[in-house]
Tab-separated table of C-alpha atoms in Angstrom:
chain	number	residue	atom	x	y	z
A	855	UNK	CA	-48.532	-37.529	-0.732
A	856	UNK	CA	-45.622	-39.530	-2.559
A	857	UNK	CA	-42.760	-37.712	-2.559
A	858	UNK	CA	-40.640	-36.726	-5.387
A	859	UNK	CA	-36.905	-37.744	-4.430
A	860	UNK	CA	-35.505	-36.635	-7.578
A	861	UNK	CA	-36.464	-33.454	-7.395
A	862	UNK	CA	-35.385	-32.601	-3.770
A	863	UNK	CA	-32.127	-30.842	-4.699
A	864	UNK	CA	-29.001	-30.754	-1.894
A	865	UNK	CA	-28.687	-27.041	-2.636
A	866	UNK	CA	-32.279	-27.153	-0.845
A	867	UNK	CA	-31.302	-28.962	1.797
A	868	UNK	CA	-28.729	-27.095	2.278
A	869	UNK	CA	-30.427	-23.540	1.912
A	870	UNK	CA	-32.828	-24.869	4.714
A	871	UNK	CA	-30.267	-26.133	7.054
A	872	UNK	CA	-28.823	-23.327	6.959
A	873	UNK	CA	-31.635	-20.777	8.213
A	874	UNK	CA	-32.419	-23.322	10.580
A	875	UNK	CA	-28.823	-22.143	11.114
A	876	UNK	CA	-29.187	-18.898	11.233
A	877	UNK	CA	-32.939	-17.582	12.109
A	878	UNK	CA	-34.229	-16.156	9.236
A	879	UNK	CA	-33.727	-15.780	6.092
A	880	UNK	CA	-32.653	-12.234	5.430
A	881	UNK	CA	-29.034	-13.825	7.345
A	882	UNK	CA	-29.488	-16.829	4.309
A	883	UNK	CA	-29.231	-14.660	2.110
A	884	UNK	CA	-26.270	-12.366	2.970
A	885	UNK	CA	-24.070	-15.038	3.670
A	886	UNK	CA	-25.162	-17.123	0.203
A	887	UNK	CA	-25.774	-12.912	-1.611
A	888	UNK	CA	-28.418	-13.100	-2.511
A	889	UNK	CA	-32.260	-12.181	-2.147
A	890	UNK	CA	-34.071	-13.093	1.012
A	891	UNK	CA	-36.712	-13.207	-1.423
A	892	UNK	CA	-35.292	-15.706	-3.015
A	893	UNK	CA	-34.703	-17.598	0.022
A	894	UNK	CA	-37.980	-17.370	0.996
A	895	UNK	CA	-39.022	-18.982	-2.785
A	896	UNK	CA	-36.475	-21.895	-2.537
A	897	UNK	CA	-38.070	-23.231	0.806
A	898	UNK	CA	-41.829	-22.270	-0.114
A	899	UNK	CA	-40.624	-24.913	-2.823
A	900	UNK	CA	-39.092	-27.584	-0.788
A	901	UNK	CA	-42.487	-26.879	1.285
A	902	UNK	CA	-44.993	-27.232	-1.819
A	903	UNK	CA	-42.759	-31.045	-2.927
A	904	UNK	CA	-42.757	-32.723	0.800
A	905	UNK	CA	-46.018	-31.631	1.198
A	906	UNK	CA	-46.192	-30.352	4.629
A	907	UNK	CA	-45.033	-25.982	6.138
A	908	UNK	CA	-41.127	-26.773	7.438
A	909	UNK	CA	-41.428	-23.167	9.367
A	910	UNK	CA	-44.519	-20.536	11.869
A	911	UNK	CA	-43.898	-17.240	10.504
A	912	UNK	CA	-44.585	-14.490	12.004
A	913	UNK	CA	-43.114	-10.678	11.660
A	914	UNK	CA	-40.928	-11.203	14.168
A	915	UNK	CA	-39.978	-14.780	14.284
A	916	UNK	CA	-39.133	-18.246	12.814
A	917	UNK	CA	-39.541	-21.050	13.950
A	918	UNK	CA	-39.710	-25.234	12.160
A	919	UNK	CA	-43.230	-26.544	12.426
A	920	UNK	CA	-42.444	-30.051	14.425
A	921	UNK	CA	-42.594	-31.425	11.025
A	922	UNK	CA	-40.622	-29.014	10.062
A	923	UNK	CA	-37.928	-30.305	13.063
A	924	UNK	CA	-38.377	-33.842	12.830
A	925	UNK	CA	-37.496	-33.173	8.744
A	926	UNK	CA	-34.449	-31.638	9.284
A	927	UNK	CA	-33.012	-34.004	12.420
A	928	UNK	CA	-33.802	-36.596	9.578
A	929	UNK	CA	-31.974	-35.506	6.982
A	930	UNK	CA	-28.961	-33.612	8.849
A	931	UNK	CA	-26.528	-36.867	8.930
A	932	UNK	CA	-27.534	-37.220	5.301
A	933	UNK	CA	-25.438	-34.432	4.367
A	934	UNK	CA	-23.136	-35.098	6.291
A	935	UNK	CA	-21.928	-37.842	4.411
A	936	UNK	CA	-22.396	-36.152	1.315
A	937	UNK	CA	-20.579	-33.194	2.315
A	938	UNK	CA	-17.550	-35.840	3.889
A	939	UNK	CA	-18.043	-37.835	0.549
A	940	UNK	CA	-17.357	-34.708	-1.130
A	941	UNK	CA	-14.847	-33.843	0.673
A	942	UNK	CA	-12.997	-37.394	0.120
A	943	UNK	CA	-14.143	-37.105	-3.318
A	944	UNK	CA	-12.021	-33.502	-3.784
A	945	UNK	CA	-8.915	-34.995	-1.380
A	946	UNK	CA	-8.851	-37.806	-4.053
A	947	UNK	CA	-7.517	-35.737	-6.965
A	948	UNK	CA	-4.395	-35.457	-3.563
A	949	UNK	CA	-5.109	-31.132	-4.125
A	950	UNK	CA	-5.434	-28.617	-1.581
A	951	UNK	CA	-9.214	-26.866	-2.849
A	952	UNK	CA	-12.334	-25.628	-1.997
A	953	UNK	CA	-13.199	-23.211	0.888
A	954	UNK	CA	-11.593	-23.296	4.771
A	955	UNK	CA	-13.344	-21.267	7.257
A	956	UNK	CA	-11.061	-20.471	9.880
A	957	UNK	CA	-11.601	-17.861	13.079
A	958	UNK	CA	-8.599	-16.092	14.609
A	959	UNK	CA	-8.346	-14.016	18.221
A	960	UNK	CA	-8.320	-10.475	17.535
A	961	UNK	CA	-4.288	-9.565	18.748
A	962	UNK	CA	-2.797	-12.463	18.342
A	963	UNK	CA	-4.232	-13.690	14.821
A	964	UNK	CA	-3.305	-10.791	13.013
A	965	UNK	CA	0.180	-10.137	14.067
A	966	UNK	CA	0.659	-13.922	14.304
A	967	UNK	CA	-0.887	-15.549	12.013
A	968	UNK	CA	-2.538	-13.301	9.439
A	969	UNK	CA	1.138	-12.680	8.221
A	970	UNK	CA	1.799	-16.492	7.949
A	971	UNK	CA	-1.275	-16.825	5.394
A	972	UNK	CA	0.368	-15.426	1.639
A	973	UNK	CA	3.140	-18.582	2.183
A	974	UNK	CA	0.511	-21.110	3.017
A	975	UNK	CA	-1.330	-19.778	0.139
A	976	UNK	CA	1.563	-19.729	-2.046
A	977	UNK	CA	2.044	-23.874	-1.109
A	978	UNK	CA	-1.648	-24.099	-2.276
A	979	UNK	CA	-2.808	-22.132	-4.411
A	980	UNK	CA	-6.096	-23.332	-5.100
A	981	UNK	CA	-7.882	-23.403	-1.796
A	982	UNK	CA	-10.019	-20.080	-0.972
A	983	UNK	CA	-9.569	-19.200	2.999
A	984	UNK	CA	-12.149	-17.133	4.681
A	985	UNK	CA	-11.288	-15.760	8.351
A	986	UNK	CA	-13.614	-14.329	10.450
A	987	UNK	CA	-11.255	-12.505	13.489
A	988	UNK	CA	-13.300	-13.038	16.688
A	989	UNK	CA	-12.988	-12.766	20.575
A	990	UNK	CA	-16.164	-14.681	20.567
A	991	UNK	CA	-15.935	-18.977	20.170
A	992	UNK	CA	-18.213	-19.388	17.482
A	993	UNK	CA	-20.684	-22.156	17.456
A	994	UNK	CA	-18.420	-24.968	14.872
A	995	UNK	CA	-21.949	-26.254	12.967
A	996	UNK	CA	-23.686	-23.350	13.039
A	997	UNK	CA	-21.124	-21.339	11.377
A	998	UNK	CA	-19.262	-23.849	9.271
A	999	UNK	CA	-16.208	-22.983	10.987
A	1000	UNK	CA	-13.108	-25.642	10.116
A	1001	UNK	CA	-10.667	-24.592	11.805
A	1002	UNK	CA	-9.951	-22.460	15.595
A	1003	UNK	CA	-7.112	-20.590	16.642
A	1004	UNK	CA	-8.217	-20.279	20.713
A	1005	UNK	CA	-5.978	-18.498	23.503
A	1006	UNK	CA	-6.257	-19.554	26.517
A	1007	UNK	CA	-10.099	-20.848	27.855
A	1008	UNK	CA	-11.499	-24.472	28.304
A	1009	UNK	CA	-11.657	-26.111	25.516
A	1010	UNK	CA	-14.751	-28.962	24.534
A	1011	UNK	CA	-13.429	-32.445	24.784
A	1012	UNK	CA	-15.540	-32.649	21.725
A	1013	UNK	CA	-12.363	-31.058	19.449
A	1014	UNK	CA	-9.291	-32.043	18.286
A	1015	UNK	CA	-6.564	-29.527	19.655
A	1016	UNK	CA	-3.361	-28.932	17.954
A	1017	UNK	CA	-1.240	-27.362	20.799
A	1018	UNK	CA	1.051	-24.306	18.985
A	1019	UNK	CA	2.897	-22.387	21.447
A	1020	UNK	CA	2.924	-20.715	25.456
A	1021	UNK	CA	2.350	-16.480	26.088
A	1022	UNK	CA	3.646	-15.135	28.863
A	1023	UNK	CA	2.414	-10.809	29.686
A	1024	UNK	CA	5.503	-8.705	30.327
A	1025	UNK	CA	4.901	-5.639	32.170
A	1026	UNK	CA	6.258	-3.128	30.441
A	1027	UNK	CA	6.110	0.538	30.075
A	1028	UNK	CA	8.112	3.562	27.958
A	1029	UNK	CA	11.458	4.507	29.124
A	1030	UNK	CA	9.239	8.306	28.837
A	1031	UNK	CA	6.755	7.387	31.313
A	1032	UNK	CA	9.876	6.044	33.804
A	1033	UNK	CA	11.042	8.706	33.842
A	1034	UNK	CA	8.602	10.240	35.690
A	1035	UNK	CA	6.888	7.420	36.728
A	1036	UNK	CA	9.772	5.228	38.099
A	1037	UNK	CA	8.965	1.243	39.114
A	1038	UNK	CA	11.485	-0.245	40.300
A	1039	UNK	CA	9.771	-2.363	43.302
A	1040	UNK	CA	6.180	-3.920	43.304
A	1041	UNK	CA	4.489	-1.282	45.164
A	1042	UNK	CA	5.672	0.889	42.570
A	1043	UNK	CA	3.522	-1.207	40.580
A	1044	UNK	CA	0.752	-0.172	42.843
A	1045	UNK	CA	1.425	3.800	42.621
A	1046	UNK	CA	1.190	4.513	38.508
A	1047	UNK	CA	-1.703	4.817	35.939
A	1048	UNK	CA	-2.139	1.612	34.379
A	1049	UNK	CA	-3.483	0.274	31.170
A	1050	UNK	CA	-5.790	-2.386	30.419
A	1051	UNK	CA	-7.013	-5.028	27.866
A	1052	UNK	CA	-7.910	-7.987	30.432
A	1053	UNK	CA	-10.952	-6.919	32.720
A	1054	UNK	CA	-9.160	-7.646	35.545
A	1055	UNK	CA	-7.513	-4.930	38.499
A	1056	UNK	CA	-5.502	-6.817	40.270
A	1057	UNK	CA	-2.069	-8.652	39.238
A	1058	UNK	CA	-1.420	-11.166	40.179
A	1059	UNK	CA	3.261	-11.577	40.993
A	1060	UNK	CA	5.457	-15.161	41.649
A	1061	UNK	CA	9.760	-14.704	42.722
A	1062	UNK	CA	11.090	-16.334	39.435
A	1063	UNK	CA	13.911	-17.194	41.598
A	1064	UNK	CA	12.494	-18.022	44.694
A	1065	UNK	CA	12.430	-21.714	45.511
A	1066	UNK	CA	8.843	-22.083	46.833
A	1067	UNK	CA	7.616	-18.517	45.640
A	1068	UNK	CA	4.089	-18.204	46.851
A	1069	UNK	CA	1.880	-15.350	44.229
A	1070	UNK	CA	1.898	-11.811	45.365
A	1071	UNK	CA	-2.290	-10.526	44.325
A	1072	UNK	CA	-1.832	-6.236	43.937
A	1073	UNK	CA	-4.620	-3.843	43.350
A	1074	UNK	CA	-3.027	-1.655	40.637
A	1075	UNK	CA	-4.886	1.630	38.993
A	1076	UNK	CA	-7.192	1.519	36.101
A	1077	UNK	CA	-6.120	4.221	34.619
A	1078	UNK	CA	-7.721	3.467	30.295
A	1079	UNK	CA	-9.600	0.075	29.379
A	1080	UNK	CA	-9.714	-1.815	25.850
A	1081	UNK	CA	-10.781	-4.336	24.571
A	1082	UNK	CA	-8.302	-4.076	22.481
A	1083	UNK	CA	-4.763	-5.637	23.033
A	1084	UNK	CA	-2.785	-3.675	20.200
A	1085	UNK	CA	-4.334	-0.599	21.771
A	1086	UNK	CA	-3.197	-1.074	24.954
A	1087	UNK	CA	0.471	-1.334	23.334
A	1088	UNK	CA	0.801	1.330	21.418
A	1089	UNK	CA	-0.512	3.635	23.770
A	1090	UNK	CA	2.290	2.192	26.780
A	1091	UNK	CA	4.381	2.939	23.628
A	1092	UNK	CA	3.233	6.740	23.593
A	1093	UNK	CA	4.471	7.135	27.684
A	1094	UNK	CA	0.850	6.354	29.411
A	1095	UNK	CA	1.173	3.989	31.682
A	1096	UNK	CA	2.507	1.100	32.563
A	1097	UNK	CA	0.411	-2.419	30.869
A	1098	UNK	CA	0.942	-6.009	31.101
A	1099	UNK	CA	0.968	-7.850	27.392
A	1100	UNK	CA	1.606	-10.632	25.516
A	1101	UNK	CA	5.045	-10.853	25.557
A	1102	UNK	CA	4.642	-11.476	20.629
A	1103	UNK	CA	2.943	-8.141	21.006
A	1104	UNK	CA	5.736	-6.180	22.280
A	1105	UNK	CA	9.538	-8.091	21.862
A	1106	UNK	CA	10.645	-6.091	19.060
A	1107	UNK	CA	9.644	-2.693	20.822
A	1108	UNK	CA	11.907	-4.232	23.960
A	1109	UNK	CA	14.905	-4.659	21.590
A	1110	UNK	CA	14.397	-1.593	19.886
A	1111	UNK	CA	14.523	0.585	23.113
A	1112	UNK	CA	10.699	1.671	22.656
A	1113	UNK	CA	9.253	-0.709	25.883
A	1114	UNK	CA	11.285	-1.701	28.935
A	1115	UNK	CA	10.436	-4.327	30.768
A	1116	UNK	CA	10.344	-4.175	34.436
A	1117	UNK	CA	10.357	-6.192	37.057
A	1118	UNK	CA	11.761	-9.271	35.137
A	1119	UNK	CA	13.020	-11.325	37.865
A	1120	UNK	CA	8.860	-11.976	38.450
A	1121	UNK	CA	6.336	-13.906	36.156
A	1122	UNK	CA	3.229	-11.908	35.769
A	1123	UNK	CA	-0.071	-12.450	35.364
A	1124	UNK	CA	-3.765	-11.662	36.048
A	1125	UNK	CA	-6.078	-15.208	36.362
A	1126	UNK	CA	-3.188	-17.391	34.715
A	1127	UNK	CA	0.698	-16.984	34.471
A	1128	UNK	CA	0.805	-18.478	31.027
A	1129	UNK	CA	-1.557	-18.664	28.099
A	1130	UNK	CA	-1.676	-22.066	25.477
A	1131	UNK	CA	-2.143	-20.912	22.167
A	1132	UNK	CA	-4.048	-24.354	20.253
A	1133	UNK	CA	-5.617	-25.365	16.655
A	1134	UNK	CA	-8.435	-26.791	17.564
A	1135	UNK	CA	-11.431	-28.418	15.335
A	1136	UNK	CA	-13.773	-30.533	15.610
A	1137	UNK	CA	-12.429	-34.394	16.063
A	1138	UNK	CA	-15.111	-36.508	14.327
A	1139	UNK	CA	-15.287	-37.701	11.608
A	1140	UNK	CA	-13.410	-37.196	8.512
A	1141	UNK	CA	-11.357	-34.922	8.701
A	1142	UNK	CA	-10.895	-32.790	5.461
A	1143	UNK	CA	-6.910	-32.458	3.653
A	1144	UNK	CA	-7.880	-29.047	3.640
A	1145	UNK	CA	-7.850	-29.090	7.866
A	1146	UNK	CA	-4.810	-31.176	8.444
A	1147	UNK	CA	-2.835	-29.575	5.944
A	1148	UNK	CA	-3.416	-25.944	7.410
A	1149	UNK	CA	-2.678	-27.364	11.362
A	1150	UNK	CA	0.448	-29.172	10.175
A	1151	UNK	CA	1.528	-25.610	9.239
A	1152	UNK	CA	0.110	-23.436	11.771
A	1153	UNK	CA	2.018	-26.352	14.055
A	1154	UNK	CA	5.247	-26.154	11.610
A	1155	UNK	CA	5.100	-22.620	12.111
A	1156	UNK	CA	4.154	-21.310	15.157
A	1157	UNK	CA	5.669	-24.273	16.811
A	1158	UNK	CA	8.841	-22.849	15.887
A	1159	UNK	CA	8.429	-19.150	17.816
A	1160	UNK	CA	10.183	-19.494	21.484
A	1161	UNK	CA	8.769	-17.154	23.723
A	1162	UNK	CA	10.770	-18.177	26.582
A	1163	UNK	CA	14.084	-17.127	24.368
A	1164	UNK	CA	16.053	-14.091	26.862
A	1165	UNK	CA	15.461	-10.984	24.310
A	1166	UNK	CA	18.809	-9.996	22.447
């Protein structure tokens, strides 16, 4: 059967690859704000043009046929070339435009990155932003991610990494809590209610001023665990326990006296004493201007934050 290449539209092929990536018609329809039946008709029309079925369908399962898998694998480089060509053409206009899809970690992303976006948008008003705030490490290809901000963790060598800053953890409590539960020594830490946002029951301590100091491991109480670091910070301010929280979250509260930093002569952590904050993007191929200017902006704005500076 002769395939009419002129009749094949990029949008059809884009929808096909989106269905493969998302695993369902419904997921693609929701992202594109159209009906699942419309997606289904597009795939059926494409199958009719090609002359072979792309998917094996059932009520619970959607899987590529052997021919469909070969076809998708073969067209993907061409689609990527077209997308790159479009990005280069847009960049040639010397105007940052299009849509930038960014993933941000909860907590740091909301508190430190989101407030910068107004300034970024003022610099590039024609660029649209799509933010995904999640603790998951999303698949750049499947979820069409342009750039991600990550706190800690291992980063694959396939990515280009832009260091932004480093985060330390501070042990804190409210003055009201300390009036009832004084914490002046390492031993005191084990005997008072503790709040957690990282899933560890053991904290590590190392004296900053003792040469060659060894790491001291201490089990602590697990009074309350919350997966959200901002919630832990608020509970700490309310006097519900001591908390090991990132310094970017509590610097203002420490300055105002709402919180007190405990055992400042020690660096304290769980699996690490500090965490690198990085911006990452896929390192291969052409880097669109929208990604480049966002990376440069974040590097400039966040690298100016000195989290190790002594509190006033």
